[in-house]
Tab-separated table of C-alpha atoms and ligand atoms in Angstrom:
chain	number	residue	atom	x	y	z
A	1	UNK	CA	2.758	-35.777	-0.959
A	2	UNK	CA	0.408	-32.967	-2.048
A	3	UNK	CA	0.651	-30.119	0.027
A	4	UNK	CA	-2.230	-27.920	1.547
A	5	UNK	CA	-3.315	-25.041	0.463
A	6	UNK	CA	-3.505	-22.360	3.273
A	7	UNK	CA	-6.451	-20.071	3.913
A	8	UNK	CA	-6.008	-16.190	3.132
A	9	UNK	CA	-8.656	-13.683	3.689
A	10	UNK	CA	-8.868	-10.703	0.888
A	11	UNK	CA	-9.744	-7.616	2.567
A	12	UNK	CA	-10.681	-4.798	-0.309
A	13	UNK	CA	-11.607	-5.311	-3.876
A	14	UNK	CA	-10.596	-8.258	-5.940
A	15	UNK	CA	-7.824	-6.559	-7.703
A	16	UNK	CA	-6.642	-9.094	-10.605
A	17	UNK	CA	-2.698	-8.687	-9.630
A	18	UNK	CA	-3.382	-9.970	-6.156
A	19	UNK	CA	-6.526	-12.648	-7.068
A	20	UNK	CA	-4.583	-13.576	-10.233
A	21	UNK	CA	-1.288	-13.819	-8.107
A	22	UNK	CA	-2.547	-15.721	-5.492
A	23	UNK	CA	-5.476	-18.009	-6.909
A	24	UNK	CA	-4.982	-21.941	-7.006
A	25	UNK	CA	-1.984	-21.475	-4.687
A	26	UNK	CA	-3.611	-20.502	-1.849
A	27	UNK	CA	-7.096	-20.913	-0.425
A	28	UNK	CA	-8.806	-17.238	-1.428
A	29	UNK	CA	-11.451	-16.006	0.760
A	30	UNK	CA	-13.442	-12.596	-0.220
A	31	UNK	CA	-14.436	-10.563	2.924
A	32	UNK	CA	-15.881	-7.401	0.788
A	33	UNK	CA	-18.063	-10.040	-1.219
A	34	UNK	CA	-19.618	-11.599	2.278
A	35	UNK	CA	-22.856	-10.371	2.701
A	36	UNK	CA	-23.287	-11.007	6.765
A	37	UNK	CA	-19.569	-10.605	7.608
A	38	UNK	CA	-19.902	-11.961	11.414
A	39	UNK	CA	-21.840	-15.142	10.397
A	40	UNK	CA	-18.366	-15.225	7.027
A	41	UNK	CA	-16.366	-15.141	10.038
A	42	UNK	CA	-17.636	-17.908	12.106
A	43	UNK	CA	-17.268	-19.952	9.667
A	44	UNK	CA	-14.316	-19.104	7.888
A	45	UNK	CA	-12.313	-17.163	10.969
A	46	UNK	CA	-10.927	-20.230	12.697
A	47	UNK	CA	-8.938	-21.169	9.091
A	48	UNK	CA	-7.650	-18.069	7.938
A	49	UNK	CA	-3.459	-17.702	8.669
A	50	UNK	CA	-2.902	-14.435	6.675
A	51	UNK	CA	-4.950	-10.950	5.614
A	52	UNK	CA	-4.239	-9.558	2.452
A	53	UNK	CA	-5.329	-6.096	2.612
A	54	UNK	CA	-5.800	-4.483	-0.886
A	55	UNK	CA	-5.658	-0.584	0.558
A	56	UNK	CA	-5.178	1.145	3.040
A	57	UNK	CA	-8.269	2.050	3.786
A	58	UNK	CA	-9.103	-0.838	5.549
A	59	UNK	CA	-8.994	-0.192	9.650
A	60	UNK	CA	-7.336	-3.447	11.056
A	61	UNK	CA	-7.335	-3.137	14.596
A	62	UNK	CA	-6.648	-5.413	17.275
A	63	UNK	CA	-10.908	-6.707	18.031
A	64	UNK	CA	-11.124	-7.182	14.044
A	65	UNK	CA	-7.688	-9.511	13.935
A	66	UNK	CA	-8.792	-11.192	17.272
A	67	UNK	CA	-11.670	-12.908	15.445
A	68	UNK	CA	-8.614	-14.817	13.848
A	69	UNK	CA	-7.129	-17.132	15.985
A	70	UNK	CA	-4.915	-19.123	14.055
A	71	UNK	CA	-3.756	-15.557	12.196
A	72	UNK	CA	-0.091	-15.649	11.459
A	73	UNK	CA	0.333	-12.674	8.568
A	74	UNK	CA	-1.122	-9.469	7.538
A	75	UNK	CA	0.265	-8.702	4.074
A	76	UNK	CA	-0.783	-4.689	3.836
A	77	UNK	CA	-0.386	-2.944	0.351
A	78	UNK	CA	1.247	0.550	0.807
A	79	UNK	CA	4.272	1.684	2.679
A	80	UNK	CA	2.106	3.335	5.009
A	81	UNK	CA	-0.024	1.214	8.365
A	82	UNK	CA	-1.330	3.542	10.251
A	83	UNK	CA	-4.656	1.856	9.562
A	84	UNK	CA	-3.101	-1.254	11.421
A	85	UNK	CA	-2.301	-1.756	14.879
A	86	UNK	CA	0.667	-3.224	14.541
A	87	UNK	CA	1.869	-3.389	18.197
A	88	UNK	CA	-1.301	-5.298	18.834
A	89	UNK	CA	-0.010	-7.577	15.757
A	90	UNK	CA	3.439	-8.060	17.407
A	91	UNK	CA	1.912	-9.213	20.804
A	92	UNK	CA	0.195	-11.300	19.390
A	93	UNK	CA	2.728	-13.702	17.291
A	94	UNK	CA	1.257	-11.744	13.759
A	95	UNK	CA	3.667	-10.477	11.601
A	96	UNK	CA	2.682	-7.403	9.514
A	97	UNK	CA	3.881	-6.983	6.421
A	98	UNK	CA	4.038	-3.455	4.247
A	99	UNK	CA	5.493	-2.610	0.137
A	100	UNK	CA	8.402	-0.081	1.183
A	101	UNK	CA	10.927	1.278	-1.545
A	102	UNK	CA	9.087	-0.050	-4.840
A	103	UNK	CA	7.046	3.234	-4.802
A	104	UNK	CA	10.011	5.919	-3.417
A	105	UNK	CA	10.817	7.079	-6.976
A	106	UNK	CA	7.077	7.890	-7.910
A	107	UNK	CA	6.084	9.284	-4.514
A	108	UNK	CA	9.383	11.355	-4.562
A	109	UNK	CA	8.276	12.079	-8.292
A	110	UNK	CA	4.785	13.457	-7.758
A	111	UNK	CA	6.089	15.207	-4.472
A	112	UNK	CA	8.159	17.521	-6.648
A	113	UNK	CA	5.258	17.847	-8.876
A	114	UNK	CA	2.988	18.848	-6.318
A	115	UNK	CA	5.938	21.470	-4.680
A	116	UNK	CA	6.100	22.857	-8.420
A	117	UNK	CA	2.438	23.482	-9.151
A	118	UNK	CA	1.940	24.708	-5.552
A	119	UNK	CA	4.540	27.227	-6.212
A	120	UNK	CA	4.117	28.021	-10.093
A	121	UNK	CA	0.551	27.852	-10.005
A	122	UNK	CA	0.720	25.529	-12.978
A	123	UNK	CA	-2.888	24.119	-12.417
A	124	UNK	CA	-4.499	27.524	-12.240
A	125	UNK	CA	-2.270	28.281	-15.658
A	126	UNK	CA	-3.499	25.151	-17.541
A	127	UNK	CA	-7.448	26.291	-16.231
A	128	UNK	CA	-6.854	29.844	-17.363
A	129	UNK	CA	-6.077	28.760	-21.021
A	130	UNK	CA	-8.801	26.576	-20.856
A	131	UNK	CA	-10.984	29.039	-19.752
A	132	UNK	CA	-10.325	31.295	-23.174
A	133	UNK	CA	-8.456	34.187	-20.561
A	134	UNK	CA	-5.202	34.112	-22.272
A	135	UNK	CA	-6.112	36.031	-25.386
A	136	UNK	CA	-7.156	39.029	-23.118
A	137	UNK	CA	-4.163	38.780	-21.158
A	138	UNK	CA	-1.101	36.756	-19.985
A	139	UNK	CA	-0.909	34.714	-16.878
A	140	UNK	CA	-0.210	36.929	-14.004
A	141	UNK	CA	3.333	36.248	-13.297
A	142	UNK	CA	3.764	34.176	-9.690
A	143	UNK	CA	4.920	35.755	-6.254
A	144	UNK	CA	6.362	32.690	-5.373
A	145	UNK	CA	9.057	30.207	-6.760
A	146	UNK	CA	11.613	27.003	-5.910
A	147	UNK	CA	14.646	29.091	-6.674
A	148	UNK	CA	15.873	30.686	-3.613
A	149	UNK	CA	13.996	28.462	-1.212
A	150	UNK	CA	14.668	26.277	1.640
A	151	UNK	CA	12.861	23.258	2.066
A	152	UNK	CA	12.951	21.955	5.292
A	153	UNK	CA	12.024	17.892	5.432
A	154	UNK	CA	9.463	16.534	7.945
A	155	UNK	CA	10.759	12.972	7.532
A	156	UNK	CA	13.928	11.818	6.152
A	157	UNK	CA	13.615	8.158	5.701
A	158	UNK	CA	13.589	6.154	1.679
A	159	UNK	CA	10.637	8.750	0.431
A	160	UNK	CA	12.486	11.760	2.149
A	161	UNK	CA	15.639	11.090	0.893
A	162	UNK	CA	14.358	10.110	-2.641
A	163	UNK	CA	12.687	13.896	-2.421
A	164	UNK	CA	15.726	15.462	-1.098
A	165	UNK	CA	17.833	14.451	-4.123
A	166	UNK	CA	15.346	15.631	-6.186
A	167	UNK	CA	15.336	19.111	-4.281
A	168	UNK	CA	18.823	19.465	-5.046
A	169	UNK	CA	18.810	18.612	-8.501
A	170	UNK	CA	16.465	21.830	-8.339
A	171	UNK	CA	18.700	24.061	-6.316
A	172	UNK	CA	17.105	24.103	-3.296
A	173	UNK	CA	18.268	24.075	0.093
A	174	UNK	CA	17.141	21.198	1.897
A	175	UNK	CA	17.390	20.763	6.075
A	176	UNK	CA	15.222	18.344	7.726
A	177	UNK	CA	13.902	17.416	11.245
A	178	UNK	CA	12.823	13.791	12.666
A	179	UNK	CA	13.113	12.221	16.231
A	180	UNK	CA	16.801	10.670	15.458
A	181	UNK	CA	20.023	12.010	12.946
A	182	UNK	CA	19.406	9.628	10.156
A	183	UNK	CA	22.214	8.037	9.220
A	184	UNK	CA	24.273	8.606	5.857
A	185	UNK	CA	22.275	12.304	6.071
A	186	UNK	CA	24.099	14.839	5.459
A	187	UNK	CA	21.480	17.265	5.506
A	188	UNK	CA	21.444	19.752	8.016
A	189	UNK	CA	19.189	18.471	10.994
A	190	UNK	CA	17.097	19.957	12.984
A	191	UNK	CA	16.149	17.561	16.623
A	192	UNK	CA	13.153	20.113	16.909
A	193	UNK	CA	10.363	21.390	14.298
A	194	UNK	CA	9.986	24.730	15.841
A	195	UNK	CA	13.064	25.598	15.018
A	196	UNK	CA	13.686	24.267	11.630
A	197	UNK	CA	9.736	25.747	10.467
A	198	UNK	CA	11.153	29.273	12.021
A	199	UNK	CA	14.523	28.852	9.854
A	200	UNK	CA	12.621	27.487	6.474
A	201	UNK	CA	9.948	28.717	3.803
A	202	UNK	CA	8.801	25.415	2.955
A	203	UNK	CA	7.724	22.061	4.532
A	204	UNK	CA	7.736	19.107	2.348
A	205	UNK	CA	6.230	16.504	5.014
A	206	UNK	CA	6.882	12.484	4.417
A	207	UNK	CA	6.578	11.259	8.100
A	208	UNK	CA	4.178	8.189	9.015
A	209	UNK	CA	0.748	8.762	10.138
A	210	UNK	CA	-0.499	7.594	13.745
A	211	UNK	CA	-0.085	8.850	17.353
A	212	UNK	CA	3.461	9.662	16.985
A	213	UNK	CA	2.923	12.090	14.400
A	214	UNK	CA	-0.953	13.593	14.496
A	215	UNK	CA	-1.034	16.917	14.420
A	216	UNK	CA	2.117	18.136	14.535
A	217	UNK	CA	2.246	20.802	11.734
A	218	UNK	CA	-0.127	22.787	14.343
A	219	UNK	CA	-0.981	26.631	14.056
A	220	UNK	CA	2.145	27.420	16.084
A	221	UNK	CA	4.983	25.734	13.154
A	222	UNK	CA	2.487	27.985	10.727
A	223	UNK	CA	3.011	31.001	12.582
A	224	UNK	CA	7.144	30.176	12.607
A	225	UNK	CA	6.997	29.056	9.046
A	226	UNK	CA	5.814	32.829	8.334
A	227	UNK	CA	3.770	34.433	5.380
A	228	UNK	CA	6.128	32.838	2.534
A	229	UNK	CA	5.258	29.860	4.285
A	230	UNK	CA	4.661	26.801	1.721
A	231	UNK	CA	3.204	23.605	3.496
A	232	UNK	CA	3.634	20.414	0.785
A	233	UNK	CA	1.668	17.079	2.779
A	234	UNK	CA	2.853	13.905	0.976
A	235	UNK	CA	2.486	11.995	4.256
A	236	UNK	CA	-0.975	11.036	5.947
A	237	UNK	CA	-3.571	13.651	6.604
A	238	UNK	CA	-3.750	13.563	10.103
A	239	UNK	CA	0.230	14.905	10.457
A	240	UNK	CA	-1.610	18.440	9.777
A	241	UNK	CA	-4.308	19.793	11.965
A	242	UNK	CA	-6.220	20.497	8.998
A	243	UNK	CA	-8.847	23.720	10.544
A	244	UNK	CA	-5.241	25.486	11.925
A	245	UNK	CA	-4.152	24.879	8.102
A	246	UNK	CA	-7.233	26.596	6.857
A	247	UNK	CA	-6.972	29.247	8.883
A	248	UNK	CA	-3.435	30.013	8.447
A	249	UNK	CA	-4.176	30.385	4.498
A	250	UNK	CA	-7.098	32.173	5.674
A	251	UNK	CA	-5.464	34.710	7.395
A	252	UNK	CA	-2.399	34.824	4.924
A	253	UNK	CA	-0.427	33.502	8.151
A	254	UNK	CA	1.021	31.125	5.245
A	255	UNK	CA	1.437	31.951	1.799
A	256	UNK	CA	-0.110	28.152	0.524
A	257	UNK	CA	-0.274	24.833	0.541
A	258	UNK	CA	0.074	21.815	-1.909
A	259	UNK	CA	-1.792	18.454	-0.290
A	260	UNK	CA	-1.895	14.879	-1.472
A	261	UNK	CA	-3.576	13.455	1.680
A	262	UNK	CA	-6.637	14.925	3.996
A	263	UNK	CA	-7.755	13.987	7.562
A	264	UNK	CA	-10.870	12.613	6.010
A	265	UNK	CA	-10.252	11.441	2.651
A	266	UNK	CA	-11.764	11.081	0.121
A	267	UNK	CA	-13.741	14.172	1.590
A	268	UNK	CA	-12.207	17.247	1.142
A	269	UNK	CA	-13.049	20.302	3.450
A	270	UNK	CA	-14.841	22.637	1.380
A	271	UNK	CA	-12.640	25.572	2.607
A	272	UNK	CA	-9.839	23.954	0.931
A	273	UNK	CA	-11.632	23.313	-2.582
A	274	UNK	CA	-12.908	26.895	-2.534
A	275	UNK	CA	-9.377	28.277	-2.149
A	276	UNK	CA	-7.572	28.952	-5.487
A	277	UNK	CA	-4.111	28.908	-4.624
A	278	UNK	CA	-3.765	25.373	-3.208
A	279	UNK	CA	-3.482	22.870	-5.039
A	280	UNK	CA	-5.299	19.088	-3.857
A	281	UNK	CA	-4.239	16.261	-5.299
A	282	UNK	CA	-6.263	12.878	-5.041
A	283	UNK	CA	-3.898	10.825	-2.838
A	284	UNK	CA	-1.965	9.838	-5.723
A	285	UNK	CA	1.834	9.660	-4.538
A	286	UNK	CA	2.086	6.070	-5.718
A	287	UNK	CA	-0.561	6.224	-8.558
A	288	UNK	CA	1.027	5.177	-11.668
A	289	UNK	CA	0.462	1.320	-13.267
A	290	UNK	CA	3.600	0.342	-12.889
A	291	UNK	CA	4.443	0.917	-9.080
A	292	UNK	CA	0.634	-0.258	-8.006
A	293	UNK	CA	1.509	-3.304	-9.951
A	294	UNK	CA	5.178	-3.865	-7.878
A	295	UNK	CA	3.489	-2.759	-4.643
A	296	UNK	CA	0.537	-5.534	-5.217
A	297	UNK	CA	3.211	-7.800	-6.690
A	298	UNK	CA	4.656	-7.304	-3.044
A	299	UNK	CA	1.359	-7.920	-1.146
A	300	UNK	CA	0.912	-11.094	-3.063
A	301	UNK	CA	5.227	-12.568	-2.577
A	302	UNK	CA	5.007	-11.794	0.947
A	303	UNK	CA	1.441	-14.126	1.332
A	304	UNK	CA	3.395	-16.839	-0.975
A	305	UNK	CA	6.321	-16.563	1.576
A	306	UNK	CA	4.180	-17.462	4.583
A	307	UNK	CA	2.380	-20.045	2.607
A	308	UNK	CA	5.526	-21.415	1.477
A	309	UNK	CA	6.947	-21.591	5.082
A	310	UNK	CA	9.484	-18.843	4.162
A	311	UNK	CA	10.542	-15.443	5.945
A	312	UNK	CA	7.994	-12.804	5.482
A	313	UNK	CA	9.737	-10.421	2.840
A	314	UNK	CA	8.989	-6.946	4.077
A	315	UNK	CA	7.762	-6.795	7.936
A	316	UNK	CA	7.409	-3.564	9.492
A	317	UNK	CA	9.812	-2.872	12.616
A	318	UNK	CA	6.856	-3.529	15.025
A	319	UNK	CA	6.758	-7.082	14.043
A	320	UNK	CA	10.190	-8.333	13.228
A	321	UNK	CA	11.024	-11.622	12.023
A	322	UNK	CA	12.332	-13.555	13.843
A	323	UNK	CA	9.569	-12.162	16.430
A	324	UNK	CA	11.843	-11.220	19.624
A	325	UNK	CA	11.071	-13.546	22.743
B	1	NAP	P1	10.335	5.641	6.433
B	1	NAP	O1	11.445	5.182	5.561
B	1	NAP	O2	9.960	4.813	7.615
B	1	NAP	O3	10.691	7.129	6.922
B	1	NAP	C1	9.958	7.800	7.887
B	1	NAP	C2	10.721	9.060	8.321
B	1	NAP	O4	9.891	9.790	9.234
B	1	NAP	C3	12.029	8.766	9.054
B	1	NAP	O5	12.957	9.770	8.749
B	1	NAP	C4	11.612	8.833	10.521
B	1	NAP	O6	12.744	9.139	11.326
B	1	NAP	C5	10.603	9.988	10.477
B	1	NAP	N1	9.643	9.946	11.562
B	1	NAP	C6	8.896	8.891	11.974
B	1	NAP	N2	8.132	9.236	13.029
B	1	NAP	C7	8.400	10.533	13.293
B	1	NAP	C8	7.932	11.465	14.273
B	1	NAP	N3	7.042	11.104	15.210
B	1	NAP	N4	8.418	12.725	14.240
B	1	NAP	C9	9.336	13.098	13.321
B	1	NAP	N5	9.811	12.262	12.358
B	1	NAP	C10	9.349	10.999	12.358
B	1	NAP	O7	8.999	5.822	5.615
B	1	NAP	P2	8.830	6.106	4.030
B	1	NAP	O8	8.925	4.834	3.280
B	1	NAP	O9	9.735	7.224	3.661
B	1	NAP	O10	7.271	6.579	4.016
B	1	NAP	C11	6.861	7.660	4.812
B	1	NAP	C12	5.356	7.797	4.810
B	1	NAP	O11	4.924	8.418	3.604
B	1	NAP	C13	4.518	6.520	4.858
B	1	NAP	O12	4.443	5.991	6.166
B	1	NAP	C14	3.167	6.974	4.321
B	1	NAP	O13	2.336	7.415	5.379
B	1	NAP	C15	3.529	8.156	3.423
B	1	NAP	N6	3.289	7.831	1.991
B	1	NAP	C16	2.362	8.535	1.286
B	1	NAP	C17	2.158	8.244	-0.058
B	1	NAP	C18	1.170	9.003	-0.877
B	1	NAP	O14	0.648	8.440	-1.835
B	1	NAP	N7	0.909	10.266	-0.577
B	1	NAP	C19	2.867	7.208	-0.665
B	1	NAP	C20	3.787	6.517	0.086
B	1	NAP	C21	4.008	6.828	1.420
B	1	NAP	P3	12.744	8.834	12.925
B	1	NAP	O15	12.216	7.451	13.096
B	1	NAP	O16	14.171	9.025	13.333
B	1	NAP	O17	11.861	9.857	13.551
B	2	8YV	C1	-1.129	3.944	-1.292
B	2	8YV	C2	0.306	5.232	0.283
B	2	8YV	O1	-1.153	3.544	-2.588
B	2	8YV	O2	1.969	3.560	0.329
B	2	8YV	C3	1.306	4.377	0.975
B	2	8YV	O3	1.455	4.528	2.199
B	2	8YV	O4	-0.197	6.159	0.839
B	2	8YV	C4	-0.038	4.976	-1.137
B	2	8YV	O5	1.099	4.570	-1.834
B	2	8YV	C5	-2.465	4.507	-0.936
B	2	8YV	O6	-2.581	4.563	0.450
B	2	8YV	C6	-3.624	3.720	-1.524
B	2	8YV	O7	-4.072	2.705	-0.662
């Protein structure tokens, strides 16, 4: 007996790893491509049982998923969900589903990166021999440098620890905070941020965005972190309160900051870009080929999971599978 193909909507781009991945064996429908979306989802609403969401980018809150009834899956691409309400999910019998620990190397990798040119300046070096300077003079040699620092963790969970290793194969002292010990950490640990931001001279922050976490690197863990103060934000930019930020490197209340992530992204404060010791990266923690391919690969195994009857692969502690009674 042939058996049906379920419906999946495709929220984002059609990006050939998850349309190639999960064409002919499910039912594909395109939201982007739907020209009236309310009148796509009246007719096509009632039939979808999972979301693929190509980015995260894509808000997915509880009155969007409500126009699914028969929903059963979200299948989210990127560690990260702040952009879905996932509680809401839960209550509701959908399981949410996320790509953790395919990308921890890379993130870790470009989190070092972005803590090395923050501190060596190495993207102002590379624009001052492109500018023709170096013939005149030598690059000014840098006030600041890993060796000899403390780097205090906001975050110790797979990316955290992944960066932590990392930190130590660089000599650096690493301490961390987060709400609980974390187990197997033998870091020192620090229950409250205040404390450890006072006791550090750099914050490499990997926490998850949402409520839990918005704003807390606020002007008064600046102030403690002091005027060697180095803020690194690999996490979501709503962790930092971005206009205390600016004016702490402003004022000199912090020496600088390296940032992957902004509040608003893609836009970029202007403040920020006019400052020339920062250094702002394009959100690209995860951004190689290869780990974008394994986190879409991800996106697509856990739709073919549901489809196939099977336990979702990767749900996020909100929803667990089993769902709890
Ligand atoms: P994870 O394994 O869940 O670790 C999260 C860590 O943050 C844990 O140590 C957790 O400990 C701590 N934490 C959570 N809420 C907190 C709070 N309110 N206050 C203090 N600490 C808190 O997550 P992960 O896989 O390492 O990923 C972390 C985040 O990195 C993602 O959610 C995403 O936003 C970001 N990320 C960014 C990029 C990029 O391209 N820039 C790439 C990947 C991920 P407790 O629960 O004990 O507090
Ligand atoms: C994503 C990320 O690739 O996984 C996450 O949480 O932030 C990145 O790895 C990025 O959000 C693009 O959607």
């Amino acid at each position: 007996m042939a058996i049906e193909k379920r419906d999946v909507l495709l929220i984002g781009a059609r990006k050939p790893a998850l349309v190639g991945g999960l064409e002919g064996k499910v039912n594909l429908h395109y939201y982007l491509e739907a020209k009236d979306k309310d009148a796509f989802v009246k007719e096509v609403g009632a039939k979808i049982g999972a979301i693929a969401l190509a980015y995260t980018n894509n808000k997915v809150d509880g009155p969007f998923l409500s126009q699914f009834p028969n929903l059963k899956q979200v299948s989210s691409f990127g560690v990260g969900y702040d952009h879905i309400d996932a509680k809401w999910a839960g209550e509701h019998g959908i399981i949410v589903t996320n790509t953790p620990d395919v990308l921890n190397e890379e993130v870790a990798d470009t989190a070092l990166g972005l803590l090395l040119c923050t501190l060596r300046e190495f993207p102002q070096a590379d624009r001052y021999v492109r500018a023709g300077k170096w013939p005149k003079a030598a690059y000014p040699l840098t006030k600041a440098t890993l060796q000899g620092r403390t780097v205090g963790m906001v975050g110790m969970g797979r990316i955290g620890r992944a960066i932590a290793k990392r930190l130590e194969a660089f000599n650096a002292k690493v301490v961390y905070h987060s709400r609980n010990p974390q187990s197997g950490v033998e870091y020192k640990y620090y229950p409250k941020l205040l404390d450890m931001a006072r006791d550090v001279d750099t914050l490499m922050i990997i926490v998850p965005g949402g409520a839990s976490t918005k704003n807390m690197i606020n002007a008064e863990v600046l102030k403690a972190l002091g005027p060697q103060g180095v803020v690194i934000n690999m996490a979501r930019g709503s962790v930092i309160d971005e206009p205390a930020l600016i004016e702490a490197l402003k004022n000199k209340t912090i020496y600088s900051a390296g940032l992957d992530v902004f509040a608003n992204e893609p836009q970029v404060p202007q403040e920020l870009i006019d400052m020339d010791h920062v250094v702002l990266f394009p959100h690209v923690g995860s951004a190689s080929e290869a780990t974008r391919a394994a986190m879409d690969r991800l996106v697509v195994d856990n739709i073919l999971a549901w489809a196939e009857g099977k336990p979702p692969l990767t749900p996020v502690p909100e929803t667990p599978y089993p769902p709890k009674k």
